[in-house]
Short mmCIF file of C-alpha atoms in Angstrom, two decimals:
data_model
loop_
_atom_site.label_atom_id
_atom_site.label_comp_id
_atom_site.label_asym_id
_atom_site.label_seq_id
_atom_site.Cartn_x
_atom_site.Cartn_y
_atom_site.Cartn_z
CA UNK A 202 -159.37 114.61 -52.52
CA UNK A 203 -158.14 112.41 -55.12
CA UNK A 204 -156.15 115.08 -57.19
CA UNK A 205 -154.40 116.19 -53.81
CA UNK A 206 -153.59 112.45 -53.20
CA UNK A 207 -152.57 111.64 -56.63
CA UNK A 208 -150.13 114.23 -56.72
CA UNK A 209 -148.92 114.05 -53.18
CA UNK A 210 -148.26 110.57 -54.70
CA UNK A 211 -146.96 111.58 -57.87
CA UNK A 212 -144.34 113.64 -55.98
CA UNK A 213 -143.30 111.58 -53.39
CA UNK A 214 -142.38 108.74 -55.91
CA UNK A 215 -140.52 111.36 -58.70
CA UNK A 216 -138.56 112.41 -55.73
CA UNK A 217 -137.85 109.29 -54.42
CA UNK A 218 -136.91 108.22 -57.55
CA UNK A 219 -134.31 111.07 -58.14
CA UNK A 220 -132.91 111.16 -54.80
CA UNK A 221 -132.94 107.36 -54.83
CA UNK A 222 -130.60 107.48 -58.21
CA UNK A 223 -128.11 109.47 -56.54
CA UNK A 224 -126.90 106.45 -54.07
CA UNK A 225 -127.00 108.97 -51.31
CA UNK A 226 -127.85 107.96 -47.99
CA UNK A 227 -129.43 111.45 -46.78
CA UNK A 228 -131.11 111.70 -50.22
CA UNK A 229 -132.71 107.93 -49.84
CA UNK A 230 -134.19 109.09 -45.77
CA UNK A 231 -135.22 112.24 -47.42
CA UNK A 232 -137.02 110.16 -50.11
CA UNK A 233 -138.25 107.86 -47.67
CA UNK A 234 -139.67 111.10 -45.33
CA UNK A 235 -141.60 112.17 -48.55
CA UNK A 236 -143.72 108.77 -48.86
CA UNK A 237 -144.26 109.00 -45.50
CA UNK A 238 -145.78 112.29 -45.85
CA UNK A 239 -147.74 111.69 -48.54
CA UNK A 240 -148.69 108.26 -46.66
CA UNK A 241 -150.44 110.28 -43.73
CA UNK A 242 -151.39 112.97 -46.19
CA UNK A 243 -153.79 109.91 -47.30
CA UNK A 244 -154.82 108.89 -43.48
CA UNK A 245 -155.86 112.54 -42.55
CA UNK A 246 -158.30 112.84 -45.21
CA UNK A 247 -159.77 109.60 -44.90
CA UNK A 248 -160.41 111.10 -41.21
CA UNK A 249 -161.40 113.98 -42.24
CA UNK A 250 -164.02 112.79 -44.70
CA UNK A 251 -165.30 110.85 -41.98
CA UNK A 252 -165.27 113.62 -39.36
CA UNK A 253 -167.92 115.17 -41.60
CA UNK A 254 -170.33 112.87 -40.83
CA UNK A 255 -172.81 114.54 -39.07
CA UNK A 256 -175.24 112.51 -36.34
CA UNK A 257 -173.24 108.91 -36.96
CA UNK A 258 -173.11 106.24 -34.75
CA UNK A 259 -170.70 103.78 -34.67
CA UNK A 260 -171.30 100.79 -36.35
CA UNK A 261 -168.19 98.55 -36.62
CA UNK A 262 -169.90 95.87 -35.39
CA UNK A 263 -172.37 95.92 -39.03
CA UNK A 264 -169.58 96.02 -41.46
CA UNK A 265 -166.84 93.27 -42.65
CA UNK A 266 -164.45 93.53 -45.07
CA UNK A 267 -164.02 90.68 -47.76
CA UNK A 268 -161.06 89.11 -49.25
CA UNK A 269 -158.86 91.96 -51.76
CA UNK A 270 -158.86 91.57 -55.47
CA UNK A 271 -157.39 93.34 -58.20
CA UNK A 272 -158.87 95.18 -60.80
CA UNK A 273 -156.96 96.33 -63.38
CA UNK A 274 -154.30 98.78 -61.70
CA UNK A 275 -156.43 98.94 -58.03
CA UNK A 276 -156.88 96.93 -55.09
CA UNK A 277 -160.75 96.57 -54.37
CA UNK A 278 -162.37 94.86 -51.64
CA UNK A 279 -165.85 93.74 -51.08
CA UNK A 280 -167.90 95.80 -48.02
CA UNK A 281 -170.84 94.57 -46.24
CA UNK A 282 -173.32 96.51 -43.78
CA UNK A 283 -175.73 94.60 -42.29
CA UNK A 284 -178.24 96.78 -40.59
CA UNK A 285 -179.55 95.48 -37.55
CA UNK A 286 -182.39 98.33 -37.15
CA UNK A 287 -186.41 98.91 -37.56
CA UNK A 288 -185.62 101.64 -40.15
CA UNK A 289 -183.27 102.29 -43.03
CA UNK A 290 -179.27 102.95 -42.66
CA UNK A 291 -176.62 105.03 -44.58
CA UNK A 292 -173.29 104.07 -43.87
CA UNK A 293 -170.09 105.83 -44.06
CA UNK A 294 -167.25 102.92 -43.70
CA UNK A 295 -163.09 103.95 -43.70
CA UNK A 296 -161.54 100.79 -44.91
CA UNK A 297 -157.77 100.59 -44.48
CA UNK A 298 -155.60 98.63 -46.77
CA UNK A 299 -152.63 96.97 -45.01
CA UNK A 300 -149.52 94.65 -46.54
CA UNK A 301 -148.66 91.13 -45.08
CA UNK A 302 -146.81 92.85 -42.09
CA UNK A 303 -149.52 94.93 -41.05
CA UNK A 304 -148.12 97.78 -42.46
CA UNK A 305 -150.38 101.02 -44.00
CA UNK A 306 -150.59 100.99 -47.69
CA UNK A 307 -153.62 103.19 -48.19
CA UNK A 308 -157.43 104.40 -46.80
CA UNK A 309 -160.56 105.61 -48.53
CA UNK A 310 -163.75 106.26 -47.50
CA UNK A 311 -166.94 104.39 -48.68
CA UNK A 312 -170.52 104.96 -48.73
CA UNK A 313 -173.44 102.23 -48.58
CA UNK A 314 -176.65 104.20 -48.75
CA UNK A 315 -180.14 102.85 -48.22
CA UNK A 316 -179.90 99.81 -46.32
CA UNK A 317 -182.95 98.11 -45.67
CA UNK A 318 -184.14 97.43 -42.20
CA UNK A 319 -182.85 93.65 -41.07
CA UNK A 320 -180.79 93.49 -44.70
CA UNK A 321 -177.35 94.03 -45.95
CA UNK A 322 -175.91 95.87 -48.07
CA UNK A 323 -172.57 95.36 -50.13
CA UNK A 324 -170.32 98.40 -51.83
CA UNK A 325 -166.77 97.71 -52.84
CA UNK A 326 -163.85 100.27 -51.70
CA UNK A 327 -161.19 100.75 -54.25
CA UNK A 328 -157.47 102.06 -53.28
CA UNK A 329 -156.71 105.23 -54.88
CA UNK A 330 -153.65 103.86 -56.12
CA UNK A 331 -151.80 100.65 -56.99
CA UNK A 332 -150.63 98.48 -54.19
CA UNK A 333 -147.80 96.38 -54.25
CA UNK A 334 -148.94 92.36 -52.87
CA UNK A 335 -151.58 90.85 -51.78
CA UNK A 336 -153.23 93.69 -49.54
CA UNK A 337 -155.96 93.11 -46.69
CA UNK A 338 -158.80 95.31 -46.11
CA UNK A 339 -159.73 96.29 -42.65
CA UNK A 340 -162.50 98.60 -41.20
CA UNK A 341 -160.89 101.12 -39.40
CA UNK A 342 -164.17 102.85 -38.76
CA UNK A 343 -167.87 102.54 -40.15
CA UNK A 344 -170.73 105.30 -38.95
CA UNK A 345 -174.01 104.52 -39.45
CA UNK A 346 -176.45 107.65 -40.00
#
């Protein structure tokens, strides 16, 4: 999943780049069509790394997101499940990274395996690639299973 994002990436930004140099306005839309391909490209396999979650229940209510740091190149971001059950919890959390004006930057998908019963549990996602501002971190979905 990462190789296929990192070059959907990788593409999107060498072509905007060389259609951006040419001062066209087609070329820029075109370049601008690209990111956004390779933007959803990103979405649909967030979603479809948590579509194969089998048995989950959702569990939005367990999980927060903390405040977004950087480390070195990446945007992290500090994940908590709290698992309100008699028994121990998995959890399979898509955390969305969005700019100031709500906008979609990036998604991954994070595991938090072995929570305790009545305990929490912190894991930290980690955008696949380097984002631009001060990012917030949102749970777009969390499973527990």
């Amino acid at each position: 999943m990462r190789r296929t994002t990192a070059a959907a990436l990788s593409l999107a930004a060498g072509t905007a780049l060389t259609l951006g140099l040419t001062g066209c306005d087609t070329a820029k839309d075109t370049a601008g069509d690209i990111f956004s391909s390779a933007t959803a490209a990103v979405a649909s396999a967030a979603e479809q790394k948590m579509n194969e979650v089998k048995d989950g229940v959702n569990a939005a209510g367990d999980v927060s997101a903390g405040p977004t740091a950087t480390d070195g190149d990446r945007t992290v971001a500090p994940i908590t499940a709290a698992n309100p059950k008699d028994a121990a919890a998995d959890y399979t959390i898509m955390v969305t990274f969005r700019d100031a004006d709500g906008n979609f930057l990036d998604s991954v998908v994070l595991n938090i395996d072995g929570v305790p019963p009545g305990q929490s549990k912190t894991g930290t996602a980690r955008s696949n690639r380097s984002l631009s501002g001060q990012p917030e971190a949102e749970i777009t979905q969390a499973l527990r299973h």
